[in-house]
mmCIF file of C-alpha atoms in Angstrom:
data_model
loop_
_atom_site.group_PDB
_atom_site.id
_atom_site.type_symbol
_atom_site.label_atom_id
_atom_site.label_comp_id
_atom_site.label_asym_id
_atom_site.label_seq_id
_atom_site.Cartn_x
_atom_site.Cartn_y
_atom_site.Cartn_z
ATOM 1 C CA MET O 115 48.335 32.401 145.020
ATOM 2 C CA LYS O 116 46.054 34.102 147.489
ATOM 3 C CA LEU O 117 46.403 37.340 149.438
ATOM 4 C CA SER O 118 46.305 35.420 152.733
ATOM 5 C CA HIS O 119 49.518 33.583 151.762
ATOM 6 C CA PHE O 120 51.395 36.856 152.330
ATOM 7 C CA LYS O 121 50.273 37.479 155.868
ATOM 8 C CA PHE O 122 52.862 37.417 158.664
ATOM 9 C CA ASP O 123 53.220 39.049 162.060
ATOM 10 C CA LEU O 124 55.391 42.150 161.875
ATOM 11 C CA PRO O 125 56.056 43.811 165.250
ATOM 12 C CA GLU O 126 55.562 47.569 165.011
ATOM 13 C CA GLU O 127 59.023 48.316 166.431
ATOM 14 C CA LEU O 128 60.595 46.714 163.328
ATOM 15 C CA LEU O 129 59.186 49.445 161.057
ATOM 16 C CA ALA O 130 62.178 51.731 160.505
ATOM 17 C CA GLU O 131 61.461 55.304 161.591
ATOM 18 C CA ARG O 132 64.937 56.501 160.610
ATOM 19 C CA PRO O 133 67.667 55.361 158.214
ATOM 20 C CA ALA O 134 70.901 53.693 159.361
ATOM 21 C CA GLU O 135 73.559 56.211 160.401
ATOM 22 C CA HIS O 136 75.604 55.464 157.259
ATOM 23 C CA ARG O 137 73.870 54.445 154.032
ATOM 24 C CA ASP O 138 76.017 51.391 153.355
ATOM 25 C CA GLU O 139 76.002 50.123 156.943
ATOM 26 C CA SER O 140 72.399 49.013 157.101
ATOM 27 C CA ARG O 141 72.103 45.260 157.546
ATOM 28 C CA LEU O 142 72.024 42.897 154.572
ATOM 29 C CA MET O 143 70.461 39.460 154.427
ATOM 30 C CA VAL O 144 71.826 37.375 151.548
ATOM 31 C CA LEU O 145 69.563 34.679 150.103
ATOM 32 C CA ASN O 146 71.125 32.043 147.866
ATOM 33 C CA ARG O 147 68.294 30.494 145.853
ATOM 34 C CA LYS O 148 70.306 27.523 144.630
ATOM 35 C CA ASP O 149 71.743 26.440 147.983
ATOM 36 C CA LYS O 150 68.783 27.776 150.034
ATOM 37 C CA THR O 151 71.225 29.453 152.433
ATOM 38 C CA ILE O 152 70.768 32.670 154.394
ATOM 39 C CA GLU O 153 73.701 34.887 155.446
ATOM 40 C CA HIS O 154 73.765 38.004 157.629
ATOM 41 C CA LYS O 155 76.032 40.830 156.466
ATOM 42 C CA LEU O 156 76.291 44.629 156.218
ATOM 43 C CA PHE O 157 75.212 46.315 152.993
ATOM 44 C CA LYS O 158 78.785 47.320 152.087
ATOM 45 C CA ASP O 159 79.660 43.588 151.944
ATOM 46 C CA ILE O 160 77.571 43.392 148.774
ATOM 47 C CA ILE O 161 80.765 43.982 146.800
ATOM 48 C CA ASP O 162 81.901 40.426 147.678
ATOM 49 C CA TYR O 163 79.032 38.938 145.636
ATOM 50 C CA PHE O 164 79.883 40.658 142.350
ATOM 51 C CA ASP O 165 82.746 40.278 139.867
ATOM 52 C CA GLU O 166 84.151 42.310 137.015
ATOM 53 C CA GLY O 167 81.623 42.560 134.171
ATOM 54 C CA ASP O 168 78.595 41.995 136.400
ATOM 55 C CA LEU O 169 75.850 44.595 136.074
ATOM 56 C CA MET O 170 73.669 46.586 138.458
ATOM 57 C CA ILE O 171 70.557 48.307 137.078
ATOM 58 C CA MET O 172 69.473 51.353 139.104
ATOM 59 C CA ASN O 173 66.348 53.524 139.086
ATOM 60 C CA ASN O 174 67.451 57.159 138.659
ATOM 61 C CA THR O 175 64.070 58.720 139.486
ATOM 62 C CA LYS O 176 64.159 61.669 141.866
ATOM 63 C CA VAL O 177 61.653 62.232 144.666
ATOM 64 C CA PHE O 178 60.049 65.667 144.658
ATOM 65 C CA PRO O 179 58.668 67.356 147.817
ATOM 66 C CA ALA O 180 55.124 66.195 147.142
ATOM 67 C CA ARG O 181 53.400 66.844 150.481
ATOM 68 C CA MET O 182 52.016 70.346 151.012
ATOM 69 C CA TYR O 183 49.680 71.948 153.528
ATOM 70 C CA GLY O 184 47.111 74.552 152.582
ATOM 71 C CA GLU O 185 44.185 76.343 154.171
ATOM 72 C CA LYS O 186 40.634 76.110 152.931
ATOM 73 C CA GLU O 187 39.051 79.457 152.069
ATOM 74 C CA LYS O 188 36.565 80.847 154.600
ATOM 75 C CA THR O 189 37.023 78.098 157.229
ATOM 76 C CA GLY O 190 40.851 78.173 157.357
ATOM 77 C CA ALA O 191 40.857 74.371 157.879
ATOM 78 C CA ARG O 192 44.329 72.831 157.418
ATOM 79 C CA ILE O 193 44.314 70.502 154.410
ATOM 80 C CA GLU O 194 47.095 68.146 153.352
ATOM 81 C CA VAL O 195 47.621 68.096 149.590
ATOM 82 C CA PHE O 196 49.738 65.280 148.183
ATOM 83 C CA LEU O 197 50.895 65.978 144.617
ATOM 84 C CA LEU O 198 50.661 62.814 142.504
ATOM 85 C CA ARG O 199 51.311 63.944 138.943
ATOM 86 C CA GLU O 200 51.231 66.952 136.711
ATOM 87 C CA LEU O 201 48.419 66.636 134.177
ATOM 88 C CA ASN O 202 49.003 69.795 132.158
ATOM 89 C CA ALA O 203 51.973 72.140 132.591
ATOM 90 C CA GLU O 204 50.401 75.055 130.722
ATOM 91 C CA SER O 205 47.146 75.012 132.710
ATOM 92 C CA ARG O 206 48.968 74.026 135.930
ATOM 93 C CA LEU O 207 46.632 71.095 136.454
ATOM 94 C CA TRP O 208 47.657 68.433 138.982
ATOM 95 C CA ASP O 209 46.315 65.115 140.127
ATOM 96 C CA VAL O 210 46.434 65.163 143.963
ATOM 97 C CA LEU O 211 45.187 63.445 147.105
ATOM 98 C CA VAL O 212 43.600 65.573 149.819
ATOM 99 C CA ASP O 213 43.148 64.883 153.506
ATOM 100 C CA PRO O 214 40.607 65.256 155.074
ATOM 101 C CA ALA O 215 38.824 64.669 151.781
ATOM 102 C CA ARG O 216 35.241 65.051 152.990
ATOM 103 C CA LYS O 217 35.781 68.818 153.342
ATOM 104 C CA ILE O 218 37.064 69.386 149.820
ATOM 105 C CA ARG O 219 34.540 69.844 147.036
ATOM 106 C CA ILE O 220 34.609 71.088 143.441
ATOM 107 C CA GLY O 221 34.878 74.885 143.436
ATOM 108 C CA ASN O 222 36.705 75.118 146.784
ATOM 109 C CA LYS O 223 39.881 77.202 146.917
ATOM 110 C CA LEU O 224 42.996 76.355 148.937
ATOM 111 C CA PHE O 225 45.645 78.916 149.947
ATOM 112 C CA PHE O 226 49.309 78.012 150.464
ATOM 113 C CA GLY O 227 52.191 79.772 152.195
ATOM 114 C CA ASP O 228 52.180 82.565 154.767
ATOM 115 C CA ASP O 229 51.693 85.156 152.041
ATOM 116 C CA GLU O 230 49.035 83.037 150.267
ATOM 117 C CA SER O 231 50.854 83.683 146.981
ATOM 118 C CA LEU O 232 49.861 80.239 145.706
ATOM 119 C CA VAL O 233 46.185 79.340 145.347
ATOM 120 C CA ALA O 234 44.572 76.159 144.039
ATOM 121 C CA GLU O 235 41.036 75.606 142.850
ATOM 122 C CA VAL O 236 39.397 72.164 142.984
ATOM 123 C CA ILE O 237 38.040 71.403 139.528
ATOM 124 C CA ASP O 238 37.266 67.661 139.692
ATOM 125 C CA ASN O 239 36.852 64.639 141.971
ATOM 126 C CA THR O 240 38.806 61.606 140.753
ATOM 127 C CA THR O 241 38.553 59.077 143.614
ATOM 128 C CA SER O 242 37.343 59.229 147.227
ATOM 129 C CA ARG O 243 40.502 61.166 148.188
ATOM 130 C CA GLY O 244 41.646 62.175 144.723
ATOM 131 C CA ARG O 245 41.065 65.636 143.248
ATOM 132 C CA THR O 246 42.208 67.611 140.218
ATOM 133 C CA LEU O 247 43.569 71.024 141.200
ATOM 134 C CA ARG O 248 44.260 74.050 139.035
ATOM 135 C CA PHE O 249 47.040 76.109 140.605
ATOM 136 C CA LEU O 250 46.895 79.889 140.278
ATOM 137 C CA TYR O 251 50.236 81.639 140.588
ATOM 138 C CA ASP O 252 51.451 84.999 139.382
ATOM 139 C CA GLY O 253 54.729 84.041 137.740
ATOM 140 C CA SER O 254 56.414 81.934 135.054
ATOM 141 C CA TYR O 255 56.190 78.127 134.980
ATOM 142 C CA GLU O 256 59.754 77.869 136.366
ATOM 143 C CA GLU O 257 58.833 80.203 139.247
ATOM 144 C CA PHE O 258 55.665 78.194 139.889
ATOM 145 C CA ARG O 259 57.623 74.914 140.102
ATOM 146 C CA LYS O 260 60.131 76.586 142.409
ATOM 147 C CA LYS O 261 57.235 77.685 144.610
ATOM 148 C CA LEU O 262 55.875 74.127 144.792
ATOM 149 C CA GLU O 263 59.334 72.928 145.829
ATOM 150 C CA GLU O 264 59.615 75.634 148.460
ATOM 151 C CA LEU O 265 56.204 74.862 149.997
ATOM 152 C CA GLY O 266 56.428 71.071 149.722
ATOM 153 C CA GLU O 267 58.107 68.673 152.117
ATOM 154 C CA THR O 268 59.760 65.276 151.709
ATOM 155 C CA PRO O 269 56.906 62.765 151.226
ATOM 156 C CA LEU O 270 57.880 60.258 153.911
ATOM 157 C CA PRO O 271 55.530 57.251 154.029
ATOM 158 C CA LYS O 272 52.630 57.618 156.457
ATOM 159 C CA TYR O 273 53.898 54.848 158.750
ATOM 160 C CA ILE O 274 56.802 57.097 159.838
ATOM 161 C CA ASN O 275 55.226 58.672 162.855
ATOM 162 C CA ARG O 276 57.355 61.780 163.266
ATOM 163 C CA PRO O 277 57.739 65.192 161.633
ATOM 164 C CA VAL O 278 59.960 65.482 158.555
ATOM 165 C CA GLU O 279 63.518 66.470 159.533
ATOM 166 C CA PRO O 280 66.140 68.302 157.418
ATOM 167 C CA GLU O 281 68.130 65.045 157.083
ATOM 168 C CA ASP O 282 65.176 63.377 155.302
ATOM 169 C CA GLU O 283 65.568 65.616 152.264
ATOM 170 C CA GLU O 284 68.932 63.985 151.562
ATOM 171 C CA ARG O 285 68.360 60.486 152.960
ATOM 172 C CA TYR O 286 64.986 59.815 151.316
ATOM 173 C CA GLN O 287 66.720 60.146 147.949
ATOM 174 C CA THR O 288 69.279 57.947 146.208
ATOM 175 C CA ILE O 289 72.697 59.496 145.592
ATOM 176 C CA TYR O 290 72.234 58.929 141.843
ATOM 177 C CA ALA O 291 68.724 60.481 141.565
ATOM 178 C CA LYS O 292 68.418 62.546 138.355
ATOM 179 C CA HIS O 293 64.928 62.793 136.877
ATOM 180 C CA GLU O 294 62.283 64.321 139.119
ATOM 181 C CA GLY O 295 58.910 62.613 139.197
ATOM 182 C CA ALA O 296 58.645 60.118 142.080
ATOM 183 C CA VAL O 297 56.437 60.596 145.135
ATOM 184 C CA ALA O 298 58.197 57.755 146.960
ATOM 185 C CA ALA O 299 61.854 56.733 146.930
ATOM 186 C CA PRO O 300 63.057 53.573 145.174
ATOM 187 C CA THR O 301 64.235 52.384 148.572
ATOM 188 C CA ALA O 302 66.646 49.565 147.641
ATOM 189 C CA GLY O 303 68.901 52.250 146.167
ATOM 190 C CA LEU O 304 69.048 54.268 149.399
ATOM 191 C CA HIS O 305 71.777 51.938 150.735
ATOM 192 C CA PHE O 306 74.357 52.950 148.120
ATOM 193 C CA SER O 307 76.954 55.485 149.304
ATOM 194 C CA LYS O 308 79.399 57.365 147.072
ATOM 195 C CA HIS O 309 82.227 55.370 148.626
ATOM 196 C CA LEU O 310 80.561 52.009 147.904
ATOM 197 C CA MET O 311 79.733 53.038 144.316
ATOM 198 C CA LYS O 312 83.389 53.955 143.787
ATOM 199 C CA ARG O 313 84.565 50.600 145.191
ATOM 200 C CA LEU O 314 82.151 48.721 142.902
ATOM 201 C CA GLU O 315 83.361 50.767 139.921
ATOM 202 C CA ILE O 316 87.009 50.006 140.719
ATOM 203 C CA LYS O 317 86.162 46.291 140.909
ATOM 204 C CA GLY O 318 84.779 46.530 137.358
ATOM 205 C CA ILE O 319 81.061 46.326 138.085
ATOM 206 C CA ASP O 320 78.991 47.951 135.328
ATOM 207 C CA PHE O 321 75.955 50.186 135.911
ATOM 208 C CA ALA O 322 72.875 50.912 133.818
ATOM 209 C CA GLU O 323 69.957 53.206 134.624
ATOM 210 C CA VAL O 324 66.229 53.066 134.051
ATOM 211 C CA THR O 325 63.657 55.604 135.195
ATOM 212 C CA LEU O 326 60.459 54.555 136.910
ATOM 213 C CA HIS O 327 58.627 57.356 138.675
ATOM 214 C CA VAL O 328 57.328 55.653 141.792
ATOM 215 C CA GLY O 329 53.688 56.496 142.498
ATOM 216 C CA LEU O 330 51.592 55.998 145.606
ATOM 217 C CA GLY O 331 50.168 52.833 144.040
ATOM 218 C CA THR O 332 53.283 51.175 145.435
ATOM 219 C CA PHE O 333 51.672 51.450 148.859
ATOM 220 C CA SER O 334 48.084 50.660 147.798
ATOM 221 C CA PRO O 335 46.716 47.704 149.746
ATOM 222 C CA VAL O 336 45.578 44.620 147.848
ATOM 223 C CA GLU O 337 41.905 44.172 148.640
ATOM 224 C CA VAL O 338 41.100 40.989 146.730
ATOM 225 C CA GLU O 339 41.920 37.453 147.884
ATOM 226 C CA ASP O 340 42.442 36.310 144.274
ATOM 227 C CA LEU O 341 45.644 38.125 143.225
ATOM 228 C CA SER O 342 44.866 37.805 139.524
ATOM 229 C CA LYS O 343 42.033 40.315 140.075
ATOM 230 C CA HIS O 344 44.222 43.049 141.610
ATOM 231 C CA LYS O 345 44.876 46.083 139.396
ATOM 232 C CA MET O 346 48.109 48.028 139.867
ATOM 233 C CA ASP O 347 48.216 51.808 139.428
ATOM 234 C CA SER O 348 50.165 52.869 136.340
ATOM 235 C CA GLU O 349 53.618 54.397 136.752
ATOM 236 C CA GLN O 350 55.704 56.166 134.141
ATOM 237 C CA ALA O 351 58.839 54.319 132.994
ATOM 238 C CA ILE O 352 61.638 55.140 130.564
ATOM 239 C CA ILE O 353 64.344 52.748 129.322
ATOM 240 C CA ASN O 354 66.714 54.216 126.725
ATOM 241 C CA GLN O 355 68.820 52.528 124.050
ATOM 242 C CA GLU O 356 72.081 52.907 125.971
ATOM 243 C CA THR O 357 70.659 50.935 128.903
ATOM 244 C CA VAL O 358 69.195 48.304 126.557
ATOM 245 C CA ASP O 359 72.631 47.762 124.963
ATOM 246 C CA ILE O 360 74.427 47.458 128.319
ATOM 247 C CA VAL O 361 71.821 45.066 129.781
ATOM 248 C CA ASN O 362 71.551 42.803 126.727
ATOM 249 C CA LYS O 363 75.336 42.559 126.454
ATOM 250 C CA ALA O 364 75.519 41.424 130.104
ATOM 251 C CA ILE O 365 72.771 38.824 129.473
ATOM 252 C CA ASP O 366 74.579 37.551 126.352
ATOM 253 C CA ASN O 367 77.833 37.298 128.320
ATOM 254 C CA LYS O 368 76.010 35.343 131.048
ATOM 255 C CA ARG O 369 76.942 37.906 133.698
ATOM 256 C CA ARG O 370 75.161 38.579 136.961
ATOM 257 C CA VAL O 371 72.435 41.132 136.168
ATOM 258 C CA CYS O 372 71.136 42.713 139.364
ATOM 259 C CA ALA O 373 67.907 44.703 139.603
ATOM 260 C CA VAL O 374 68.365 47.277 142.364
ATOM 261 C CA GLY O 375 64.816 47.279 143.693
ATOM 262 C CA THR O 376 61.335 46.173 142.733
ATOM 263 C CA THR O 377 60.862 49.312 140.606
ATOM 264 C CA VAL O 378 63.793 48.343 138.359
ATOM 265 C CA MET O 379 62.491 44.787 138.126
ATOM 266 C CA ARG O 380 59.020 46.002 137.140
ATOM 267 C CA ALA O 381 60.362 48.454 134.558
ATOM 268 C CA CYS O 382 62.550 45.790 132.931
ATOM 269 C CA GLU O 383 59.846 43.111 132.936
ATOM 270 C CA SER O 384 57.453 45.590 131.294
ATOM 271 C CA SER O 385 59.587 45.722 128.157
ATOM 272 C CA VAL O 386 60.878 42.297 127.219
ATOM 273 C CA SER O 387 61.365 40.891 123.714
ATOM 274 C CA SER O 388 60.278 37.381 122.674
ATOM 275 C CA ASN O 389 63.882 36.155 123.069
ATOM 276 C CA SER O 390 64.091 37.466 126.669
ATOM 277 C CA ARG O 391 66.074 40.590 125.952
ATOM 278 C CA LEU O 392 65.370 44.159 127.072
ATOM 279 C CA ASN O 393 63.636 46.641 124.745
ATOM 280 C CA THR O 394 63.478 50.422 124.923
ATOM 281 C CA PHE O 395 60.373 51.778 126.644
ATOM 282 C CA ASP O 396 58.736 55.157 127.146
ATOM 283 C CA GLY O 397 55.271 54.980 128.622
ATOM 284 C CA TRP O 398 53.238 53.728 131.548
ATOM 285 C CA THR O 399 53.312 50.330 133.193
ATOM 286 C CA ASN O 400 50.817 48.687 135.510
ATOM 287 C CA LYS O 401 52.584 45.326 135.565
ATOM 288 C CA PHE O 402 51.823 43.260 138.662
ATOM 289 C CA ILE O 403 54.263 40.424 139.378
ATOM 290 C CA PHE O 404 53.301 37.657 141.788
ATOM 291 C CA PRO O 405 54.107 33.914 142.000
ATOM 292 C CA PRO O 406 54.493 31.973 139.798
ATOM 293 C CA TYR O 407 56.371 34.184 137.348
ATOM 294 C CA ASP O 408 59.323 33.647 134.969
ATOM 295 C CA PHE O 409 61.746 36.564 135.046
ATOM 296 C CA SER O 410 63.505 37.446 131.783
ATOM 297 C CA ILE O 411 66.099 40.109 132.537
ATOM 298 C CA ALA O 412 67.625 40.160 136.044
ATOM 299 C CA ASN O 413 69.038 37.035 137.675
ATOM 300 C CA CYS O 414 69.639 38.663 141.039
ATOM 301 C CA MET O 415 68.011 41.507 142.989
ATOM 302 C CA ILE O 416 68.456 43.883 145.894
ATOM 303 C CA THR O 417 65.339 44.843 147.818
ATOM 304 C CA ASN O 418 64.197 46.043 151.222
ATOM 305 C CA PHE O 419 62.036 44.062 153.645
ATOM 306 C CA HIS O 420 58.407 44.671 152.759
ATOM 307 C CA THR O 421 55.212 44.810 154.776
ATOM 308 C CA PRO O 422 52.697 41.933 154.938
ATOM 309 C CA LYS O 423 50.373 41.498 151.936
ATOM 310 C CA SER O 424 52.175 44.186 149.882
ATOM 311 C CA THR O 425 52.596 43.884 146.110
ATOM 312 C CA LEU O 426 56.334 44.389 146.662
ATOM 313 C CA MET O 427 56.541 41.325 148.909
ATOM 314 C CA MET O 428 54.616 39.343 146.261
ATOM 315 C CA MET O 429 57.116 40.243 143.548
ATOM 316 C CA VAL O 430 60.054 39.260 145.762
ATOM 317 C CA ALA O 431 58.332 35.940 146.574
ATOM 318 C CA ALA O 432 58.008 35.277 142.837
ATOM 319 C CA PHE O 433 61.758 35.866 142.453
ATOM 320 C CA ALA O 434 63.136 34.181 145.586
ATOM 321 C CA ASP O 435 60.613 31.302 145.795
ATOM 322 C CA TYR O 436 57.635 31.721 148.091
ATOM 323 C CA ASP O 437 58.595 29.171 150.781
ATOM 324 C CA PHE O 438 62.196 30.391 150.904
ATOM 325 C CA LEU O 439 61.100 34.011 151.238
ATOM 326 C CA MET O 440 58.664 33.210 154.057
ATOM 327 C CA LYS O 441 61.474 31.402 155.871
ATOM 328 C CA ALA O 442 63.765 34.422 155.360
ATOM 329 C CA TYR O 443 61.099 36.849 156.630
ATOM 330 C CA ASP O 444 60.554 34.654 159.673
ATOM 331 C CA GLU O 445 64.292 34.855 160.363
ATOM 332 C CA ALA O 446 64.320 38.623 159.692
ATOM 333 C CA VAL O 447 61.668 39.168 162.377
ATOM 334 C CA LYS O 448 63.580 36.953 164.841
ATOM 335 C CA GLU O 449 66.850 38.760 164.079
ATOM 336 C CA LYS O 450 65.122 42.147 164.349
ATOM 337 C CA TYR O 451 65.887 43.380 160.826
ATOM 338 C CA LYS O 452 64.258 46.728 160.090
ATOM 339 C CA PHE O 453 61.414 46.741 157.549
ATOM 340 C CA TYR O 454 60.022 49.159 154.969
ATOM 341 C CA SER O 455 61.365 52.336 153.347
ATOM 342 C CA TYR O 456 64.174 53.218 155.770
ATOM 343 C CA GLY O 457 64.774 49.571 156.673
ATOM 344 C CA ASP O 458 67.475 46.985 155.960
ATOM 345 C CA ALA O 459 68.219 45.240 152.677
ATOM 346 C CA MET O 460 68.148 41.811 151.122
ATOM 347 C CA LEU O 461 70.297 40.470 148.278
ATOM 348 C CA ILE O 462 68.831 37.521 146.394
ATOM 349 C CA ILE O 463 71.288 35.617 144.212
#
């Protein structure tokens, strides 16, 4: 498949600037792959498609406030620093993106906060916008991390053209987030409310958790027409034995196994045994899924509506069937479904 196959016209007003008022009342499009039918529902209606013993696999990563603003020494220029990953806790080394990058060179110092109690020194260039920073802070590691949290803000995607609001801290996070490490939310999970989770539990739906710390690579544009030549950024994933046991039991019992989001799907497909069962995993994955692809673990998925030519859209096309997905997206645009991180959801069964 080629990059140009994933092009479609997406009106700008369909990019969701804000979440639905209630998590579980965003809209839901239901795609039935066997019957090739499309239904229009609300997210809370998802309960009608699952029975006792069916399984939902969630990504329990937690978004940290990764976007910070500092001032460059001498000039006082305002610089955005986006924390990507911690490289060394002891030395307080971080992999970051800076903007505007042309002003930031090795040896420069950046000052953060009104009291300038946090300073960072640029020690390496990694990519055109990427830098390695060494943070200097007079305090313990715990105090340093607390300081980063205090100075950082919710890393809303760039397409959201408004300042971060207090509500974003809660809404750009799943209600079951546990392990900090993501710089973007696993957005399919944002639609689950406590009330809906309770109703699913009462109905006898089982849950399992994986961790995949979503990186900015999720949003990296594909720049090659031949998809087989695209390289995904690596993201850290952890699948423990408890999850493996729950998932494999559901597969053996021929239950519905639902991946809640592309991140869950990628984590699971990165650790599959030769007999199509899930294995434990603790490492990094750069798996890129695009059509045609045979999925081993999940037989249904929940996902948001993705932007044209995105790797996320490609994975969903591999799962739903390319022609069927393009038809569904065409209908989504006509019906004014909201796209992207704060947008509406799709259930593919």
